[in-house]
JSON list of C-alpha atoms in Angstrom, two decimals:
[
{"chain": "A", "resi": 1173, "resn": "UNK", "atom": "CA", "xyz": [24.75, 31.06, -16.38]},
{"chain": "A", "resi": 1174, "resn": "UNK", "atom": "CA", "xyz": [25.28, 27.51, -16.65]},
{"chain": "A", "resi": 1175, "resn": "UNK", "atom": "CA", "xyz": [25.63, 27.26, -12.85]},
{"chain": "A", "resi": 1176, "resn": "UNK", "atom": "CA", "xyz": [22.41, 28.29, -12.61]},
{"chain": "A", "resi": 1177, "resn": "UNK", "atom": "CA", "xyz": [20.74, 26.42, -15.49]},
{"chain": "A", "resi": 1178, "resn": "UNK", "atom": "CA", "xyz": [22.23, 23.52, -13.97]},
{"chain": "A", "resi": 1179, "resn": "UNK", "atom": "CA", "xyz": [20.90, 24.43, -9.83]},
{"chain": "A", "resi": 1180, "resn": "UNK", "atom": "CA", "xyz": [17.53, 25.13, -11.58]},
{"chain": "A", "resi": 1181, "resn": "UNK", "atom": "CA", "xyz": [17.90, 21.38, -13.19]},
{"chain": "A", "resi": 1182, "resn": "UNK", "atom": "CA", "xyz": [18.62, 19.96, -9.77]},
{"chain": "A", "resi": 1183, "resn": "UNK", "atom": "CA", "xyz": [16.11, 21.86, -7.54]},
{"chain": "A", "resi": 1184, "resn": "UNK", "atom": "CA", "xyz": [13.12, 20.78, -10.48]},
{"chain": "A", "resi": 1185, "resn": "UNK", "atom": "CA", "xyz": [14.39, 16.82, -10.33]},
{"chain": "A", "resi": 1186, "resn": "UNK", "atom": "CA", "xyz": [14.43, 17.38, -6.19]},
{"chain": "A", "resi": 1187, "resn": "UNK", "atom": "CA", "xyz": [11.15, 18.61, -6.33]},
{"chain": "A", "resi": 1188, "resn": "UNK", "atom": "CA", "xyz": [9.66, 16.13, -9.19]},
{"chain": "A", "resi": 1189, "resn": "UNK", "atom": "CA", "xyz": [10.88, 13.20, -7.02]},
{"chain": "A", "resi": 1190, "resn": "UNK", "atom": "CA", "xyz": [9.74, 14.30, -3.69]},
{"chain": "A", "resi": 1191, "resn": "UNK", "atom": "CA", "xyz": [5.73, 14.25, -5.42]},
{"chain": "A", "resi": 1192, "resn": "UNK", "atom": "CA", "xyz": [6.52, 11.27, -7.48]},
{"chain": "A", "resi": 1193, "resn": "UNK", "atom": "CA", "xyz": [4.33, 8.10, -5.85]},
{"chain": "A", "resi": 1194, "resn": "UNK", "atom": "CA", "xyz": [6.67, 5.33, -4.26]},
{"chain": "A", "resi": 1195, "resn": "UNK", "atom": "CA", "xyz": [6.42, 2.31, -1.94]},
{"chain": "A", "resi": 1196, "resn": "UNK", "atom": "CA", "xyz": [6.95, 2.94, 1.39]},
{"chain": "A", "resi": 1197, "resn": "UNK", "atom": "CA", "xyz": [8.57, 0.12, 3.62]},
{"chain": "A", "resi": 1198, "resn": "UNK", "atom": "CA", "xyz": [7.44, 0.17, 7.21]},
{"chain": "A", "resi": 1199, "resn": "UNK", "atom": "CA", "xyz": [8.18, -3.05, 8.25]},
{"chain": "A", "resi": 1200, "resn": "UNK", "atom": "CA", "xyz": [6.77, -5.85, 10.55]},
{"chain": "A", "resi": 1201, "resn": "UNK", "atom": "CA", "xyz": [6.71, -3.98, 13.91]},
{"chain": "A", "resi": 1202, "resn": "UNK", "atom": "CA", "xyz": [5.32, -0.89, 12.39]},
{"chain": "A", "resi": 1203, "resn": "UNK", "atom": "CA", "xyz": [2.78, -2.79, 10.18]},
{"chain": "A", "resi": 1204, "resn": "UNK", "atom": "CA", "xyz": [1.87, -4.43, 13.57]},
{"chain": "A", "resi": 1205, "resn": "UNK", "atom": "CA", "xyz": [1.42, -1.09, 15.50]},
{"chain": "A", "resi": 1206, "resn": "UNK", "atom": "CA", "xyz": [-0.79, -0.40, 12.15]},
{"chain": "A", "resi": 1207, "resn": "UNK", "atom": "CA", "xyz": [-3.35, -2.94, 12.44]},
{"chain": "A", "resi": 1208, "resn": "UNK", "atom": "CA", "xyz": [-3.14, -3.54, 16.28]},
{"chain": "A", "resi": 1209, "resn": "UNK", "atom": "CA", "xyz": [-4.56, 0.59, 16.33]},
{"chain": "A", "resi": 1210, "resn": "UNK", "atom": "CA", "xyz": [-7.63, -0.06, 13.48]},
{"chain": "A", "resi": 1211, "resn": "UNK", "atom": "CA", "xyz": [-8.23, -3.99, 15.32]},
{"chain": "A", "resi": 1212, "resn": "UNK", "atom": "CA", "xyz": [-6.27, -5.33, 17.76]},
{"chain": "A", "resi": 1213, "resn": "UNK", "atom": "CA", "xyz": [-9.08, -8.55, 18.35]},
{"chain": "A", "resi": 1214, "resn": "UNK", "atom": "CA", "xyz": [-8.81, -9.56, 14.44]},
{"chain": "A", "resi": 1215, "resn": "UNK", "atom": "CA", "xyz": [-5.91, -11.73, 13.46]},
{"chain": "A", "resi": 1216, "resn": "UNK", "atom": "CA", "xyz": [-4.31, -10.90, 9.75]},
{"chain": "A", "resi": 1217, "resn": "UNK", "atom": "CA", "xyz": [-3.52, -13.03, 7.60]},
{"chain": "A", "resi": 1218, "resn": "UNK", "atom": "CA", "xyz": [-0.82, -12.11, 4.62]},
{"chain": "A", "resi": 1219, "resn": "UNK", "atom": "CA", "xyz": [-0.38, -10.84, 1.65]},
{"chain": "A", "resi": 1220, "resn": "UNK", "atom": "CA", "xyz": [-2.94, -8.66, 2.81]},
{"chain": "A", "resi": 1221, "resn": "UNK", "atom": "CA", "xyz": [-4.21, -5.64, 0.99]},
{"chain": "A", "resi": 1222, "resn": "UNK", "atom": "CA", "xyz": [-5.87, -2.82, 3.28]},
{"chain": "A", "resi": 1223, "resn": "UNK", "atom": "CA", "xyz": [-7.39, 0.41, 1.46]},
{"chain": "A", "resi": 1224, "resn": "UNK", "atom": "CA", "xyz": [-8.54, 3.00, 3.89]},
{"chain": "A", "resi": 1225, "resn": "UNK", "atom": "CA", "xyz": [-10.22, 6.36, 2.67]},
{"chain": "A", "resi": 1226, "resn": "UNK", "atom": "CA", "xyz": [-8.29, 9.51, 4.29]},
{"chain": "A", "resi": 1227, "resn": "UNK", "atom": "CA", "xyz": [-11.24, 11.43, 3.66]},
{"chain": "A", "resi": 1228, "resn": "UNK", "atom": "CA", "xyz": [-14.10, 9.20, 4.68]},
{"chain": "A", "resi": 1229, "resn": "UNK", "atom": "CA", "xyz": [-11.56, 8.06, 7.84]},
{"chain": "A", "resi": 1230, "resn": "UNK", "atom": "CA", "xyz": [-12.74, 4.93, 7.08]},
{"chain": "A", "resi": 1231, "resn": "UNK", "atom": "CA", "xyz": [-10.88, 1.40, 5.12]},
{"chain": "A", "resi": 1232, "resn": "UNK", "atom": "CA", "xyz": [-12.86, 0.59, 2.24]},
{"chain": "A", "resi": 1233, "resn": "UNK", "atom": "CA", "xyz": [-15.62, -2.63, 2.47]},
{"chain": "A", "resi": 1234, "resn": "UNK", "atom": "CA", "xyz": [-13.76, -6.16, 0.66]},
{"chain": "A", "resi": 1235, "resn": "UNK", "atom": "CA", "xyz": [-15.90, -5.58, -2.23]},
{"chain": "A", "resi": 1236, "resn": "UNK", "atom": "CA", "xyz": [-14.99, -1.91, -2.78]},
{"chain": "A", "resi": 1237, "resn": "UNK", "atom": "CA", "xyz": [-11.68, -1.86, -2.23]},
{"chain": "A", "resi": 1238, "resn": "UNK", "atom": "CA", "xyz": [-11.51, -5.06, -4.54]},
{"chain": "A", "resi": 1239, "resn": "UNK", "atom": "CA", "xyz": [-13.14, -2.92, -7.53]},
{"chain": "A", "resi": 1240, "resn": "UNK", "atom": "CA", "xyz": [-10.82, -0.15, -6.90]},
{"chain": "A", "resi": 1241, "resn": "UNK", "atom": "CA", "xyz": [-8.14, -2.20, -7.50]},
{"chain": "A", "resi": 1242, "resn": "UNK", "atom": "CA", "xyz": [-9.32, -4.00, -10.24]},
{"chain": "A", "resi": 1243, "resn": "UNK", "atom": "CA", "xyz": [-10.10, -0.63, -12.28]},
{"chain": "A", "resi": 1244, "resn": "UNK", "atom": "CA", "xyz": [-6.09, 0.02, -11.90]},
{"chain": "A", "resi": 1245, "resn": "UNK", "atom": "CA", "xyz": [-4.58, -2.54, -14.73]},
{"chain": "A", "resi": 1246, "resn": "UNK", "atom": "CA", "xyz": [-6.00, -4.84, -17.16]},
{"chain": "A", "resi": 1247, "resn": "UNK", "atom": "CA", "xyz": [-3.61, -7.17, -16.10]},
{"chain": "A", "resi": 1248, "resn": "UNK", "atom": "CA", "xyz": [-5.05, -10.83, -15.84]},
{"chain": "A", "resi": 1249, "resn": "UNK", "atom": "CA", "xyz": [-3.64, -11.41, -12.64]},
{"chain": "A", "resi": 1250, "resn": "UNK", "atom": "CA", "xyz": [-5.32, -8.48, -11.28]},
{"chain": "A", "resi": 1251, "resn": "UNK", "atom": "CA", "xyz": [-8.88, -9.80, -10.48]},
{"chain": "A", "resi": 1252, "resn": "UNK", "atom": "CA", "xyz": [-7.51, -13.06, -8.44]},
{"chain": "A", "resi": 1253, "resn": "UNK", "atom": "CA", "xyz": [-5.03, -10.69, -6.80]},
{"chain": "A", "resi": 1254, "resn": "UNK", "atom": "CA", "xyz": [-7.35, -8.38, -5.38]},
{"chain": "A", "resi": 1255, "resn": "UNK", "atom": "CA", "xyz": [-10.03, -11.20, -4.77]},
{"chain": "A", "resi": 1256, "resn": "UNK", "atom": "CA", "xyz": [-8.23, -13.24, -2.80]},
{"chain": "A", "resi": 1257, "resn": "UNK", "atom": "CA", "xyz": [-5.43, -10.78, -1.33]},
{"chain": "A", "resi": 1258, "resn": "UNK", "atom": "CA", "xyz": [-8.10, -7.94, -0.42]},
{"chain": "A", "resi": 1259, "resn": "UNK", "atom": "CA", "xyz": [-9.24, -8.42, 3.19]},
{"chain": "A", "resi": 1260, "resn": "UNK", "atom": "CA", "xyz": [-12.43, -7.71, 5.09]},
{"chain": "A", "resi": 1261, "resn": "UNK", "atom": "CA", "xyz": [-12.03, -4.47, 6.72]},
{"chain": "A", "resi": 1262, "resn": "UNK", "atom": "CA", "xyz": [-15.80, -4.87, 9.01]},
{"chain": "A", "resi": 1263, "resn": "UNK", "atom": "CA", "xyz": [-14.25, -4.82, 12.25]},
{"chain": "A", "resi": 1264, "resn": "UNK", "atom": "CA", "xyz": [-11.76, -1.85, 11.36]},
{"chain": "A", "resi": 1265, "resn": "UNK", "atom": "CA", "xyz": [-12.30, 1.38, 13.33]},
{"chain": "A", "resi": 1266, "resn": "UNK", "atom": "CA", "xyz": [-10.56, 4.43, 13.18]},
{"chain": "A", "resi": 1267, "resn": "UNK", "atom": "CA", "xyz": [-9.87, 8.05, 12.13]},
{"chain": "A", "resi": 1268, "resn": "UNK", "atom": "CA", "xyz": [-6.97, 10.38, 10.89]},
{"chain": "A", "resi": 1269, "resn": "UNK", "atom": "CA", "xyz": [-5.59, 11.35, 13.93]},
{"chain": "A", "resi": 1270, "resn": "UNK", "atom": "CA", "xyz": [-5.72, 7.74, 15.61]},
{"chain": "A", "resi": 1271, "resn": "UNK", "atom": "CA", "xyz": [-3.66, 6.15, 12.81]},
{"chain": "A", "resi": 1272, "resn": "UNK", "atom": "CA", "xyz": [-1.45, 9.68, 12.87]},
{"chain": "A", "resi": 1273, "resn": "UNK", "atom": "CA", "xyz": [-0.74, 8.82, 16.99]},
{"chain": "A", "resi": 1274, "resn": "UNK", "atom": "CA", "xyz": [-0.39, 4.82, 16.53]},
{"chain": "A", "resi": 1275, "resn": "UNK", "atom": "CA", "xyz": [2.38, 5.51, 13.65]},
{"chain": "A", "resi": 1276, "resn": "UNK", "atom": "CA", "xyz": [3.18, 8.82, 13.07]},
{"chain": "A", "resi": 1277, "resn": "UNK", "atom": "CA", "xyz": [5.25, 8.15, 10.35]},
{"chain": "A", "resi": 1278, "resn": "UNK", "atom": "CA", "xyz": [2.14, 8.30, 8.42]},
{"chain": "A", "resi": 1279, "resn": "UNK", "atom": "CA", "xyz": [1.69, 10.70, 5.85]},
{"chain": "A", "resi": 1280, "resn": "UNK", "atom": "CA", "xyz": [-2.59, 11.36, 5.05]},
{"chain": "A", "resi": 1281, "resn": "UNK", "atom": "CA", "xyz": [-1.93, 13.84, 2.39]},
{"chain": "A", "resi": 1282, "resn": "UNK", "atom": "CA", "xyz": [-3.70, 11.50, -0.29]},
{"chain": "A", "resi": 1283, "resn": "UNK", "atom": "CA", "xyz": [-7.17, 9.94, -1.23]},
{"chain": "A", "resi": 1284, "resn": "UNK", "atom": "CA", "xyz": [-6.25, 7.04, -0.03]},
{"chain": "A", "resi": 1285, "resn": "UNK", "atom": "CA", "xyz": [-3.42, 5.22, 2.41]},
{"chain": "A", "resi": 1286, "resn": "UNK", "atom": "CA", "xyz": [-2.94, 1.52, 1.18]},
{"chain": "A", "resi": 1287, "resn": "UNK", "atom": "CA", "xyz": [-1.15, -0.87, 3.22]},
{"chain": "A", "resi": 1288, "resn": "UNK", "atom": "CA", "xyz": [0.22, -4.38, 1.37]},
{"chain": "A", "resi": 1289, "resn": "UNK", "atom": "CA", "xyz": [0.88, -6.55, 4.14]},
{"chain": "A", "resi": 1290, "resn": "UNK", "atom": "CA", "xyz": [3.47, -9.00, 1.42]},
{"chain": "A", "resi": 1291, "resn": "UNK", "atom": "CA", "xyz": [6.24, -11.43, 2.11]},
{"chain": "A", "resi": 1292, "resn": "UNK", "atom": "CA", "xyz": [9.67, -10.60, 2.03]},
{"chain": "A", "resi": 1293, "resn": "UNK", "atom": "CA", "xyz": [11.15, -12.37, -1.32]},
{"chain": "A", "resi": 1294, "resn": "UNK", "atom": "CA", "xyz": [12.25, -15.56, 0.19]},
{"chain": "A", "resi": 1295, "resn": "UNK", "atom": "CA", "xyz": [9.44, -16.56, 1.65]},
{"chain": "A", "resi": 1296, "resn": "UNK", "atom": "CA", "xyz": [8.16, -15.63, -1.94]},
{"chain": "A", "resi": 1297, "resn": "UNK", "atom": "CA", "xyz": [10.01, -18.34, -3.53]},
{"chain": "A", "resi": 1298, "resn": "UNK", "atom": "CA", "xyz": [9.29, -20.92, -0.92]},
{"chain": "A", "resi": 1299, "resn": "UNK", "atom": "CA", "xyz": [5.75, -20.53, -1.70]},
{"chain": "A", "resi": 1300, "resn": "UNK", "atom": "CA", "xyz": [6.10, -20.87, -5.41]},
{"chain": "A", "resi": 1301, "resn": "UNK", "atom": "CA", "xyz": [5.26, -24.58, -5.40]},
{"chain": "A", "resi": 1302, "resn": "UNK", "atom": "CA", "xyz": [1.55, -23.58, -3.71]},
{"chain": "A", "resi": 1303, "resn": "UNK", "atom": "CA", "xyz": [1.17, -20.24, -6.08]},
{"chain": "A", "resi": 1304, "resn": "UNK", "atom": "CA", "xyz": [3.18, -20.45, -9.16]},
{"chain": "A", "resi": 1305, "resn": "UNK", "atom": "CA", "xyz": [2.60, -17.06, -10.05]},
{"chain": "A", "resi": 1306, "resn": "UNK", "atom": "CA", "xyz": [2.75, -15.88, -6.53]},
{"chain": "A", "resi": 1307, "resn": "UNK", "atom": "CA", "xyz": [6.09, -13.68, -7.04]},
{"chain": "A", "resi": 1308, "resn": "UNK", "atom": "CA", "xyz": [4.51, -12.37, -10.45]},
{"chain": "A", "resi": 1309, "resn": "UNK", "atom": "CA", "xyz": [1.41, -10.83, -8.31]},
{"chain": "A", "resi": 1310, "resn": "UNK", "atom": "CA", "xyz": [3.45, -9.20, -5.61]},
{"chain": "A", "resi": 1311, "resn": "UNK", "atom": "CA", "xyz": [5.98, -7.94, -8.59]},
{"chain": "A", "resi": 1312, "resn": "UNK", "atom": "CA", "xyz": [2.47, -6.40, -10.37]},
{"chain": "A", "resi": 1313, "resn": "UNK", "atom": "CA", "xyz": [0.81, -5.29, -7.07]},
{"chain": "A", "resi": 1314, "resn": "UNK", "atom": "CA", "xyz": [3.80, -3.65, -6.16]},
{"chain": "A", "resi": 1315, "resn": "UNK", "atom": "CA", "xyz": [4.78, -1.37, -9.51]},
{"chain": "A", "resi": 1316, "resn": "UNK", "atom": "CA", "xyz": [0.53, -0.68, -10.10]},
{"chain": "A", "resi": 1317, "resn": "UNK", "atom": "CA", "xyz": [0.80, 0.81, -5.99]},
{"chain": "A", "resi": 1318, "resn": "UNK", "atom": "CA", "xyz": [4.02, 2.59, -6.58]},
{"chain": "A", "resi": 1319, "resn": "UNK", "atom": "CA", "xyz": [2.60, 4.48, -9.56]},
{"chain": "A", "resi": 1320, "resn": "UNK", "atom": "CA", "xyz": [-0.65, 5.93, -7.53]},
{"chain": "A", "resi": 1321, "resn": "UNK", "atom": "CA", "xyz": [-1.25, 9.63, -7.69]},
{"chain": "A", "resi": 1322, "resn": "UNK", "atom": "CA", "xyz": [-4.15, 9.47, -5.54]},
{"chain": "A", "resi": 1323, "resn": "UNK", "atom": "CA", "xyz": [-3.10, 7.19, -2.82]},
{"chain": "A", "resi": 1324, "resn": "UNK", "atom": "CA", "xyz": [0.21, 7.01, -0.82]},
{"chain": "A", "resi": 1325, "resn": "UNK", "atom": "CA", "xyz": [1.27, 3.17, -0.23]},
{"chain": "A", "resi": 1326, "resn": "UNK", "atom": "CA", "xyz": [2.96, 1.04, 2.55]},
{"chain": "A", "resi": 1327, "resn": "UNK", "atom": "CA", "xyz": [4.48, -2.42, 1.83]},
{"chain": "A", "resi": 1328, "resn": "UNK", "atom": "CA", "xyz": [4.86, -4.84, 5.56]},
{"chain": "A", "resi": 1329, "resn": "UNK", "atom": "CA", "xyz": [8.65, -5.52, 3.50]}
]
């Protein structure tokens, strides 16, 4: 009996985690392929935040995606974050099944795929001088996207 309590206890903490939201790492070539697929002539800039709509097959306008985000945390950070990290999305074009072929590592099963084109932590701390509170932002940005049941989220690092 206790064999099987406990298999039960395993499979349900298997399954719980496998639905749980996380960040997803795809690093800089993938992130590359990304972005390259949706606008190869635009040159990105980082941290970058990218919202596109799985539904819609479309990323979401600066402003919109910037009130989405906002409407996650009260945190006071939040509203400079997403102002300044948000990026326009005007010359973006594509569709579910061109972002599936560019990466397929993709997974469209959600609302919304958001991309966080961030710095890997030493840069971070070189930058501190120019943004104090830069490593405090990507620490925020990065637990409020990891927590997302409506949107599955990719990190450059």
């Amino acid at each position: 009996m206790r064999i099987i309590f406990l298999s039960l206890l395993i499979f349900m903490s298997i399954n719980v985690s496998a639905n749980t939201s996380q960040l997803i790492t795809l690093g800089q070539h993938d992130k590359s392929m990304m972005l390259d697929s949706v606008s190869e002539k635009q040159k990105h800039k980082f941290p970058a935040l990218y919202i596109y709509d799985t539904k819609q097959q479309q990323f979401l306008s600066k402003q919109n995606a910037t009130a989405y985000l906002q409407a996650l945390s009260e945190n006071p950070l939040l509203p400079k974050l997403a102002t300044q990290w948000t990026k326009s999305t005007e010359q973006f074009s594509t569709s579910n099944e061109s972002l599936a072929k560019s990466l397929p590592m993709l997974k469209l099963d959600r609302a919304y795929l958001i991309l966080y084109d961030n710095l890997p932590a030493p840069m971070l701390a070189q930058f501190k001088s120019m943004d104090p509170e830069l490593q405090d932002k990507d620490s925020l940005l990065k637990t409020i996207l990891s927590q997302l049941d409506n949107a599955r989220s990719y990190v450059t690092y």
